[in-house]
CSV table of C-alpha atoms in Angstrom, one decimal:
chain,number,residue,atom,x,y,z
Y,1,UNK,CA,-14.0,-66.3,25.1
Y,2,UNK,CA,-16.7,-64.5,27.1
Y,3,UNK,CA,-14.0,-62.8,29.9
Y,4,UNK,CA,-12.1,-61.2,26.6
Y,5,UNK,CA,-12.6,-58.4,24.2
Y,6,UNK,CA,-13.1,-59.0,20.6
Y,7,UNK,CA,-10.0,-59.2,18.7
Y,8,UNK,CA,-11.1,-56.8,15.9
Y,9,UNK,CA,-12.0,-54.1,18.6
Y,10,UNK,CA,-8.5,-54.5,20.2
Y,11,UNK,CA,-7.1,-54.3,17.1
Y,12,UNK,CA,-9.0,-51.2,16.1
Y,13,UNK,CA,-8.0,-48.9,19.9
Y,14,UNK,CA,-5.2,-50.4,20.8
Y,15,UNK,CA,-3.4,-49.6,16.9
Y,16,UNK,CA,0.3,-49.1,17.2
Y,17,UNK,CA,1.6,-45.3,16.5
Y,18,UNK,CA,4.8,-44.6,14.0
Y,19,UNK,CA,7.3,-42.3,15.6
Y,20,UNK,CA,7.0,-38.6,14.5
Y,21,UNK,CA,10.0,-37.3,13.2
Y,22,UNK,CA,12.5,-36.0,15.5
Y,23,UNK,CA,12.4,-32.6,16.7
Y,24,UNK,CA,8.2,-32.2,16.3
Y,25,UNK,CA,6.7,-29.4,18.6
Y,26,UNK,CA,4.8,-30.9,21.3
Y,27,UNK,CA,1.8,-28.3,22.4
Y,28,UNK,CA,1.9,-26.5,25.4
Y,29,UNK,CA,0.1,-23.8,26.7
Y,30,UNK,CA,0.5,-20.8,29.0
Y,31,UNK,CA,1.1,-21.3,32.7
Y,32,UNK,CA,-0.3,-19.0,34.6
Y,33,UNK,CA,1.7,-20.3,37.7
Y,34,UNK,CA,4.3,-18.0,36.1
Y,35,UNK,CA,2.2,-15.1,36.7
Y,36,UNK,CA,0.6,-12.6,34.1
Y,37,UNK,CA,3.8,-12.2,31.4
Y,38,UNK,CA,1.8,-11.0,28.0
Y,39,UNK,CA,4.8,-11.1,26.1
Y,40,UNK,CA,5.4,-14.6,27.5
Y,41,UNK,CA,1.5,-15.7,26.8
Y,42,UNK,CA,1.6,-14.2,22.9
Y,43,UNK,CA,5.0,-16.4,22.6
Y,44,UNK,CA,3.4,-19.6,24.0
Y,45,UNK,CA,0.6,-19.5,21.1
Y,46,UNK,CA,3.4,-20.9,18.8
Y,47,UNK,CA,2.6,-24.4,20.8
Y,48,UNK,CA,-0.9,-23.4,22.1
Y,49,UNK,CA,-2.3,-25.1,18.2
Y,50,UNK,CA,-5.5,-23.9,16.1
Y,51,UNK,CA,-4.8,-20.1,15.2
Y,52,UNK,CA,-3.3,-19.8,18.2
Y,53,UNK,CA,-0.3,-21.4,16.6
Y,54,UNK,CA,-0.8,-19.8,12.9
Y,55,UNK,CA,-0.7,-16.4,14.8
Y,56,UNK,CA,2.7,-17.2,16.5
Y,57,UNK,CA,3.7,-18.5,12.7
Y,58,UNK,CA,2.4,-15.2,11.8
Y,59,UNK,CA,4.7,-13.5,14.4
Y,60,UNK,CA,7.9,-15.9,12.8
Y,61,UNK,CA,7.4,-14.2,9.7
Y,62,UNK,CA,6.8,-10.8,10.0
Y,63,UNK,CA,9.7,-10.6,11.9
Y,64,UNK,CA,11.9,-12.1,9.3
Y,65,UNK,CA,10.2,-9.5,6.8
Y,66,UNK,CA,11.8,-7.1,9.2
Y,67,UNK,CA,14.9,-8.8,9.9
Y,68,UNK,CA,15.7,-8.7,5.9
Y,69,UNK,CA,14.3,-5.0,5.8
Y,70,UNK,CA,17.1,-4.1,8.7
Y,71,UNK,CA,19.7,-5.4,6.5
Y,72,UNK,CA,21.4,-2.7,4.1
Y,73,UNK,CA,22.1,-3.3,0.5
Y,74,UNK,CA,25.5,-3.9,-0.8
Y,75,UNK,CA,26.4,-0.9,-3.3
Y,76,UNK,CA,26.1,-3.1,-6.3
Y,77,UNK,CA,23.1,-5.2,-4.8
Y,78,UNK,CA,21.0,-2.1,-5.1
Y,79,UNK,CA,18.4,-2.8,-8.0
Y,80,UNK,CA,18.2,-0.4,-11.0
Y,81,UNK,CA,15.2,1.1,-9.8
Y,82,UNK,CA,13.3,4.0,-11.5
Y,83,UNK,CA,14.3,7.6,-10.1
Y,84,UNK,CA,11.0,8.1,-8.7
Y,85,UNK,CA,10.8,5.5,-6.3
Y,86,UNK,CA,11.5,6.5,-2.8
Y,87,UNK,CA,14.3,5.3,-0.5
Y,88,UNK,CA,12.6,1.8,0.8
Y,89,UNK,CA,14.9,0.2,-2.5
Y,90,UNK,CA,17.9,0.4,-0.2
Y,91,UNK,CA,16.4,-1.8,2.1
Y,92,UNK,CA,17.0,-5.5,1.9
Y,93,UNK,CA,13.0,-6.4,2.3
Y,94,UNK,CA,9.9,-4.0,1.1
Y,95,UNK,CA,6.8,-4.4,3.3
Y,96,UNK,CA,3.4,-4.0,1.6
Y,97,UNK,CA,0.6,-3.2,4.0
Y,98,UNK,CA,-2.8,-4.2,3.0
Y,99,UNK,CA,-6.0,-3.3,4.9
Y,100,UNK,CA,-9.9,-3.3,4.0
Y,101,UNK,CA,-11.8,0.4,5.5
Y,102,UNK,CA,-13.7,-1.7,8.9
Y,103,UNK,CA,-10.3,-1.4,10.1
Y,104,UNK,CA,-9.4,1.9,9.5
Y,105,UNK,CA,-13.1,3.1,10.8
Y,106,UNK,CA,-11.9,0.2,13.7
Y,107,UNK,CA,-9.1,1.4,16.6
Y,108,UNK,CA,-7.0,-0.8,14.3
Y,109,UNK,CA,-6.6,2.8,12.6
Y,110,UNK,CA,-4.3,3.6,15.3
Y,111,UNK,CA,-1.7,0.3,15.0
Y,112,UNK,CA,-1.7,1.7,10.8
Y,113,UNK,CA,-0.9,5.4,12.3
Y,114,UNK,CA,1.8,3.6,14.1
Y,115,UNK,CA,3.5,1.9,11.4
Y,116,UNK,CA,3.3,5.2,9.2
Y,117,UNK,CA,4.7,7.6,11.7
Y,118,UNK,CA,7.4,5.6,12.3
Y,119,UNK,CA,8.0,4.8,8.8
Y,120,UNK,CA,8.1,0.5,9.5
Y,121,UNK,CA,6.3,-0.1,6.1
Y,122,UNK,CA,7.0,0.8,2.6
Y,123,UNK,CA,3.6,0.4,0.6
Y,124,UNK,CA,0.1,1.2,2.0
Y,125,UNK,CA,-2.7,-0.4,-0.1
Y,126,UNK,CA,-6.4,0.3,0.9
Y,127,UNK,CA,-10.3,0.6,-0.2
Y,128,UNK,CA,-11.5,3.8,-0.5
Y,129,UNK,CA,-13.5,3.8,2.5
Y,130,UNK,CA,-9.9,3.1,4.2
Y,131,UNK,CA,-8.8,6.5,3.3
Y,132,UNK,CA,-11.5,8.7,4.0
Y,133,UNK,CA,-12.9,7.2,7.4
Y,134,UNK,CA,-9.6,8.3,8.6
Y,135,UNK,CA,-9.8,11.6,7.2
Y,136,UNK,CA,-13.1,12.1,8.6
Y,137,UNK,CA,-12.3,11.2,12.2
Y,138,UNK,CA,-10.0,13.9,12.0
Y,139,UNK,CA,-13.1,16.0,11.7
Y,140,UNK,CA,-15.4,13.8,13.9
Y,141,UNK,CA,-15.9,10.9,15.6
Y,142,UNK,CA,-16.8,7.5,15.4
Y,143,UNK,CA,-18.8,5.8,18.1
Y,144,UNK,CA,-19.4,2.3,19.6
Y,145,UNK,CA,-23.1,0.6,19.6
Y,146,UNK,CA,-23.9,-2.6,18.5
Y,147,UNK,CA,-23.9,-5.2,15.9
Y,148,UNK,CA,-27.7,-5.5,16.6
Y,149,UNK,CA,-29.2,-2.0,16.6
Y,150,UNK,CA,-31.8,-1.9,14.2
Y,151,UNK,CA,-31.2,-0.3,10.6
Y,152,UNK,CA,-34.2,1.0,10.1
Y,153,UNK,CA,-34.2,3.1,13.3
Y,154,UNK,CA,-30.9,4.4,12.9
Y,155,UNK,CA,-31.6,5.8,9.1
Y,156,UNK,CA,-34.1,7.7,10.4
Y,157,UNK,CA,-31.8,9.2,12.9
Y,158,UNK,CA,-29.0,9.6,10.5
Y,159,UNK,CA,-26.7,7.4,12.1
Y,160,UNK,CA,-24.4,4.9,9.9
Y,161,UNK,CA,-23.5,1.5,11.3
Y,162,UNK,CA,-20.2,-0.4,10.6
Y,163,UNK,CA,-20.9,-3.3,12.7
Y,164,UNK,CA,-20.8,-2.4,16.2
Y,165,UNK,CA,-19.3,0.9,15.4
Y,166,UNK,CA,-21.7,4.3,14.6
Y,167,UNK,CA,-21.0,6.9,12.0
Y,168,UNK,CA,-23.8,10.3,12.2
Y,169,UNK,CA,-24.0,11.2,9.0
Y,170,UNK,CA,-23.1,14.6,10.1
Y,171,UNK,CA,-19.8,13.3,9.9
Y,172,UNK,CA,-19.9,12.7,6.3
Y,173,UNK,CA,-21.3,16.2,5.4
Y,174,UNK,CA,-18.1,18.1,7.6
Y,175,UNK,CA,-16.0,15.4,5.3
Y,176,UNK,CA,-17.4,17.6,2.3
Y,177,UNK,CA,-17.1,21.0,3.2
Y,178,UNK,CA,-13.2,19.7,4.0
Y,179,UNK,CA,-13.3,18.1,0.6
Y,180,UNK,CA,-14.6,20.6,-1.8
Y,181,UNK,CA,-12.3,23.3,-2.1
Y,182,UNK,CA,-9.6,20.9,-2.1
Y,183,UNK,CA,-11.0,19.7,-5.0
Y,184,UNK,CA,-11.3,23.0,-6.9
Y,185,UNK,CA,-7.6,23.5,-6.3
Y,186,UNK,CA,-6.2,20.4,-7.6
Y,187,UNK,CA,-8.8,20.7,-10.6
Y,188,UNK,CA,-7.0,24.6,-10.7
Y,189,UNK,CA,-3.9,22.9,-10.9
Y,190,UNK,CA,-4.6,20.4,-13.6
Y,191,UNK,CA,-5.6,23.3,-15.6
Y,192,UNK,CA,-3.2,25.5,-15.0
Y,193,UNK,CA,-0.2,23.6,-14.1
Y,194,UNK,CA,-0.6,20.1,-16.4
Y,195,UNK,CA,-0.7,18.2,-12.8
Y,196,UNK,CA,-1.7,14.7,-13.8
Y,197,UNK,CA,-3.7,13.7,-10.2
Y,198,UNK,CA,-3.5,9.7,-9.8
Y,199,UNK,CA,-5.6,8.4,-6.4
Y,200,UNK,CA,-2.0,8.0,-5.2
Y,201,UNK,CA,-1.0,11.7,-5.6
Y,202,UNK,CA,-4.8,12.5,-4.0
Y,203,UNK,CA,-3.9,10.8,-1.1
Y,204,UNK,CA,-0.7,12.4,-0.9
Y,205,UNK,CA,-2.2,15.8,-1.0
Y,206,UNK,CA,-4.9,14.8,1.5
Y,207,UNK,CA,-2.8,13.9,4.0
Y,208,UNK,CA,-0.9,16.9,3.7
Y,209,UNK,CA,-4.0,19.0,3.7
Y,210,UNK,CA,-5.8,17.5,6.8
Y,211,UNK,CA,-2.3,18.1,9.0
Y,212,UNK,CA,-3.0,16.3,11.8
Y,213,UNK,CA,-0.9,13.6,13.5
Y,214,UNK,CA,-3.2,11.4,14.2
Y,215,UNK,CA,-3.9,10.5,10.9
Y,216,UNK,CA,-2.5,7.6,9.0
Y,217,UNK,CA,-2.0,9.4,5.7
Y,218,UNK,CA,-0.9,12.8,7.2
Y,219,UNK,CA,2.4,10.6,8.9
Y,220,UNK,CA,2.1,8.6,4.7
Y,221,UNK,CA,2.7,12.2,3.5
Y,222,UNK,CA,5.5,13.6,6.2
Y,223,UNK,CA,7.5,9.6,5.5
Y,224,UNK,CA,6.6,9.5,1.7
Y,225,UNK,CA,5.4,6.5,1.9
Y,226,UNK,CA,3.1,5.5,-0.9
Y,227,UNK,CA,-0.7,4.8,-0.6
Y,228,UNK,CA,-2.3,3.1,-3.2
Y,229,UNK,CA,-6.3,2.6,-4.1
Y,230,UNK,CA,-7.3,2.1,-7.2
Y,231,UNK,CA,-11.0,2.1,-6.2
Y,232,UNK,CA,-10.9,5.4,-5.1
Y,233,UNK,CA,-14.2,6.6,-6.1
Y,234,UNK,CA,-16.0,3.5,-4.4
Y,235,UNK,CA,-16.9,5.1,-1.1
Y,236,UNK,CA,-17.7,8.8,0.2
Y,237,UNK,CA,-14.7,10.5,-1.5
Y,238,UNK,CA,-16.3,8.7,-4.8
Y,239,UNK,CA,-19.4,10.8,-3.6
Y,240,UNK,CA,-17.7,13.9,-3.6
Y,241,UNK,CA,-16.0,13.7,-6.4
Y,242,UNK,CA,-19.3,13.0,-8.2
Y,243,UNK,CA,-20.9,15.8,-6.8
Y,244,UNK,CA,-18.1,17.7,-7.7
Y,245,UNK,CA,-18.4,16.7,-11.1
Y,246,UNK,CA,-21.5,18.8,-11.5
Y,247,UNK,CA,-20.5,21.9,-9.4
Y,248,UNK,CA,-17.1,22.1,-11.2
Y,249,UNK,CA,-16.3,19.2,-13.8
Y,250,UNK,CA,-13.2,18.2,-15.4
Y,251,UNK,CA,-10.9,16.9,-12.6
Y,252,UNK,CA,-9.4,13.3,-14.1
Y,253,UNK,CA,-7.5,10.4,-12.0
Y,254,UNK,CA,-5.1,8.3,-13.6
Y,255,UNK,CA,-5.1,4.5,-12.3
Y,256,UNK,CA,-2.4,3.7,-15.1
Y,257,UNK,CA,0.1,5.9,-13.9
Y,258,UNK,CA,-0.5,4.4,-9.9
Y,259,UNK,CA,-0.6,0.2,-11.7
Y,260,UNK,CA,2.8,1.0,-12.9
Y,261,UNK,CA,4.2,2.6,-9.8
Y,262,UNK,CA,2.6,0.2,-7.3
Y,263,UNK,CA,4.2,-2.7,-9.5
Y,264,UNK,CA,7.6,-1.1,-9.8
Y,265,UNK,CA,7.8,-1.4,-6.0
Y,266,UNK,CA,7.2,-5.0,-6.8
Y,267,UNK,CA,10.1,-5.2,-9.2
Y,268,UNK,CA,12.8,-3.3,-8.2
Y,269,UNK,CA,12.9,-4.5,-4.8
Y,270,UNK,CA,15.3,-6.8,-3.3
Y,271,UNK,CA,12.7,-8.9,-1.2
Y,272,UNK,CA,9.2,-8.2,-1.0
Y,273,UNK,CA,7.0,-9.0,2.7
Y,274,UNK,CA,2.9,-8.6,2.4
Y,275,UNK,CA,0.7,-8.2,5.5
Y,276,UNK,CA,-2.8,-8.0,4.2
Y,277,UNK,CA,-5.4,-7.4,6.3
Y,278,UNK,CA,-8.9,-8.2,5.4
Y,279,UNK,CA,-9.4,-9.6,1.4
Y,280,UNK,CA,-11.4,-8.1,-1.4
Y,281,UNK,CA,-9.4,-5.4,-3.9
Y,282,UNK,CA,-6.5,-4.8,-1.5
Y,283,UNK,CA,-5.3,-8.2,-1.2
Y,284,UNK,CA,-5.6,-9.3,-4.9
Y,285,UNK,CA,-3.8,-5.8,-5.7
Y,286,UNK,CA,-0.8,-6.3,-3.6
Y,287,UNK,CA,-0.4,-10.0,-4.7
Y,288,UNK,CA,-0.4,-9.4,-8.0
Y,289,UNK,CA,2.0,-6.5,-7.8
Y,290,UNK,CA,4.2,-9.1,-6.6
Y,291,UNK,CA,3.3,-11.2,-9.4
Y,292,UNK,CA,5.2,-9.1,-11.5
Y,293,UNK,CA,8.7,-10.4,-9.5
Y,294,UNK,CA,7.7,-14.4,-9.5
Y,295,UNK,CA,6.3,-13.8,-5.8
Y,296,UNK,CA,6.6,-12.2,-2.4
Y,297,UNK,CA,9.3,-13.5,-0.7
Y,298,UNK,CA,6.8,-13.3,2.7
Y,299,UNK,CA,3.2,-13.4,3.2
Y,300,UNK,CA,1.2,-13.0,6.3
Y,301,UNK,CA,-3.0,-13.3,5.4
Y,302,UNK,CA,-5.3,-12.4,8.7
Y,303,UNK,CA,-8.7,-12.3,7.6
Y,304,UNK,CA,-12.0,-14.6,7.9
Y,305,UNK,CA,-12.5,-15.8,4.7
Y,306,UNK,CA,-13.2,-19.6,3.8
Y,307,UNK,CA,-11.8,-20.8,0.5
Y,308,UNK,CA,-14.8,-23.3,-0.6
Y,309,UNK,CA,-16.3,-20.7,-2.9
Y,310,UNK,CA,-13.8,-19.8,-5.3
Y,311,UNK,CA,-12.9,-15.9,-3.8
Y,312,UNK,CA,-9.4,-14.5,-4.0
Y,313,UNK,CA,-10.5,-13.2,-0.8
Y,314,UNK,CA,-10.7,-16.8,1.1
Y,315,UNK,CA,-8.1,-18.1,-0.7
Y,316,UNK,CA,-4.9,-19.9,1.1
Y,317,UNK,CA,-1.5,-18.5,0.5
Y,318,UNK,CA,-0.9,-21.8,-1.4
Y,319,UNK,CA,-3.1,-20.2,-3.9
Y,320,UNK,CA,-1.0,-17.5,-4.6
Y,321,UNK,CA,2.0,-20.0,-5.1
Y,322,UNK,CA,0.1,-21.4,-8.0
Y,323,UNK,CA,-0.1,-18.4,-9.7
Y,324,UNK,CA,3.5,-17.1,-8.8
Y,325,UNK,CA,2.2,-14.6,-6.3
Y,326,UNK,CA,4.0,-15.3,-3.5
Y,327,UNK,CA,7.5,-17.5,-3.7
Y,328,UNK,CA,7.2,-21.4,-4.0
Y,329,UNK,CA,10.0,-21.5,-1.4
Y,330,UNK,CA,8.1,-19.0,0.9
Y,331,UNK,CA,6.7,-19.7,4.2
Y,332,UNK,CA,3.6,-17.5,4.2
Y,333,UNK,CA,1.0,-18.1,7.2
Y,334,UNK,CA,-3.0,-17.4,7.2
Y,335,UNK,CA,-4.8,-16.7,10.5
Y,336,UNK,CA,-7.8,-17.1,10.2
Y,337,UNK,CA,-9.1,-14.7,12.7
Y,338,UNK,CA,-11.0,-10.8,13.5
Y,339,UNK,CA,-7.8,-9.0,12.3
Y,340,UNK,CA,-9.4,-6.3,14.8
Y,341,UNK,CA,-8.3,-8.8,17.8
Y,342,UNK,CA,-5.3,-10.3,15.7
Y,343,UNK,CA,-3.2,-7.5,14.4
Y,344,UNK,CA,-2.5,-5.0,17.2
Y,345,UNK,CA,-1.2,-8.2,18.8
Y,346,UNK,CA,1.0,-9.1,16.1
Y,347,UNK,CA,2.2,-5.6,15.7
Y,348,UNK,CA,3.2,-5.6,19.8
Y,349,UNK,CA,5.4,-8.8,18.7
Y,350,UNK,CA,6.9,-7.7,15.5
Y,351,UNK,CA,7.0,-3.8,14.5
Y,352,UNK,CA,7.1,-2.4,18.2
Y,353,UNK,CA,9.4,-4.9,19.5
Y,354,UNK,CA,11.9,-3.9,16.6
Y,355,UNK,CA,11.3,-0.1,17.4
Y,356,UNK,CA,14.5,0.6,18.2
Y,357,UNK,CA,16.5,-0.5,15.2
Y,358,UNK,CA,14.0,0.3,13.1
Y,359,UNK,CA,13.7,4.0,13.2
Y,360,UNK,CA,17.7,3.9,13.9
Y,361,UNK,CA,17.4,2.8,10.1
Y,362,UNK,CA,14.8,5.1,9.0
Y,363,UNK,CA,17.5,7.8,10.7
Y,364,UNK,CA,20.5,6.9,8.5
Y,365,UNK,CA,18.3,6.7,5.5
């Protein structure tokens, strides 16, 4: 009939629904009607959907890393672990931090300092470039520009660009006139003492040399708190240590010793959480460190990275299940998002809202 619609096109819009099972989320937003409540906006992104929801997911689990890492192993829960692992074994949950060296050169630096002073993690893992550009803004610092100043202009000027953020070379050359005796001494003390320097014991000394608080590996060395990169050489401290190679050669890093360490943490730990940053070396590293134990227990992945070509670095946690990286009963979370914007945000929710009880623990540690 003329006054009525097609039958098929009825049938196609007006298609009856299934019921979703009982209890599904339904998505809601922030009212602002309530006012500006940060804490309350951040909270309402578990409902807001898109990565708005996989960061309040992301929240969920860090803070049930944290919740397991608060409780204290039984007496004869306690794994065997080897003598020369520090005290994060008596801990019910070992975090692993992960972070790629934009974030370090980034203000995210100062969310990483946070973590270390207070002693909220358990394993730093980081690119070369993620040590020293925090080393060398204890010497000088790091400006903003812009993602589209011109390359050519600014080599000429000596200026370095990390996306929108500027870098005068100057900075790098006070970097080595910090660096170089250091080096001479811990050469002197291979040769004299038998030390057997791993990048791991480098940063160690580094952090204790440069003796500054605001530094993210000066509050690793005062905690103990491990730092590992085994790509050490791959930036400007690789640059020294060439150079230094010719003014006064000899000095050897051990990545074997540092594998086996940074794996033990793996092993001997009661529950394992990774937060990792970024993708490249530092997640693969901390994944398969994990490996070694059947899988993390928690995951949290914030980077950018698309998984249609194959890269660890783009790859969804489900990945890692396949390969026994991270638990097949886990719930890990990607956000897939500037971890610049994402993770000082997720460390307001998570590590600073647990403040209190956490350094309360470090205390009786």
């Amino acid at each position: 009939m003329a006054d009525q619609a097609p039958s098929r096109a009825l049938e196609a819009v007006l298609k009856g629904s299934s019921s979703l099972p009982e209890g599904t989320p339904q998505v809601k937003g922030y009212d602002f009607n309530q006012g500006v409540d940060h804490r309350a906006l951040l909270q309402s992104y578990l409902t807001t959907g898109f990565q708005a929801t996989s960061f309040g997911r992301a929240v969920q689990e860090i803070n049930s890393m944290i919740e397991k890492r608060l409780e204290p192993l039984e007496q004869t829960e306690e794994p065997s672990a080897p003598p020369d692992l520090s005290q994060q074994h008596h801990s019910g949950c070992t975090i692993f931090l992960g972070y790629t060296s934009n974030l370090i050169s980034s203000g995210v630096r100062e969310s990483i300092r946070y973590l270390a002073q207070h002693n909220m993690v358990d394993v730093l893992v980081s690119t070369a470039g993620g040590v020293e550009e925090d080393l060398i803004k204890c010497l000088a610092p790091t400006f903003l520009g812009e993602f589209s100043l011109p390359g050519r202009e600014l080599r000429g000027r000596g200026i370095n660009r990390i996306g929108n953020l500027l870098v005068p070379n100057n900075n790098y050359c006070l970097f080595e006139d910090w660096l170089m005796p250091i080096l001479d001494q811990m050469l002197l003390e291979q040769k004299t003492e038998g030390t057997l320097w791993t990048p791991s014991k480098m940063i160690h000394r580094l952090g204790k040399e440069i003796n500054n608080p605001e530094s993210v590996y000066y509050w690793a060395y005062k905690n103990n708190i491990p730092v590992f990169s085994p790509a050490l050489t791959d930036g400007s401290l690789g640059d020294m240590m060439y150079l230094h190679s010719y003014k006064n050669p000899g000095l050897v890093l051990d990545i074997v010793e540092d594998i086996r360490k940074l794996n033990s943490h793996a092993v001997f730990a009661r529950r394992t959480g990774m937060v990792i940053l970024g993708g490249g070396l530092i997640k693969h590293h901390i994944c398969n460190a994990n490996f070694m134990r059947n899988g993390a227990d928690f995951a949290v992945f914030v980077n950018t990275g698309q998984e249609f070509d194959g890269s660890d670095s783009g790859a969804r946690p489900d990945e890692a299940v396949s390969w026994g990286k991270i638990r097949a009963d886990a719930t890990p979370v990607k956000v897939y998002a500037d971890a610049a914007l994402v993770f000082p945000l997720l460390v307001a929710e998570t590590f600073a809202r647990h403040a209190e009880a956490l350094t309360a623990q470090n205390k009786k540690d």
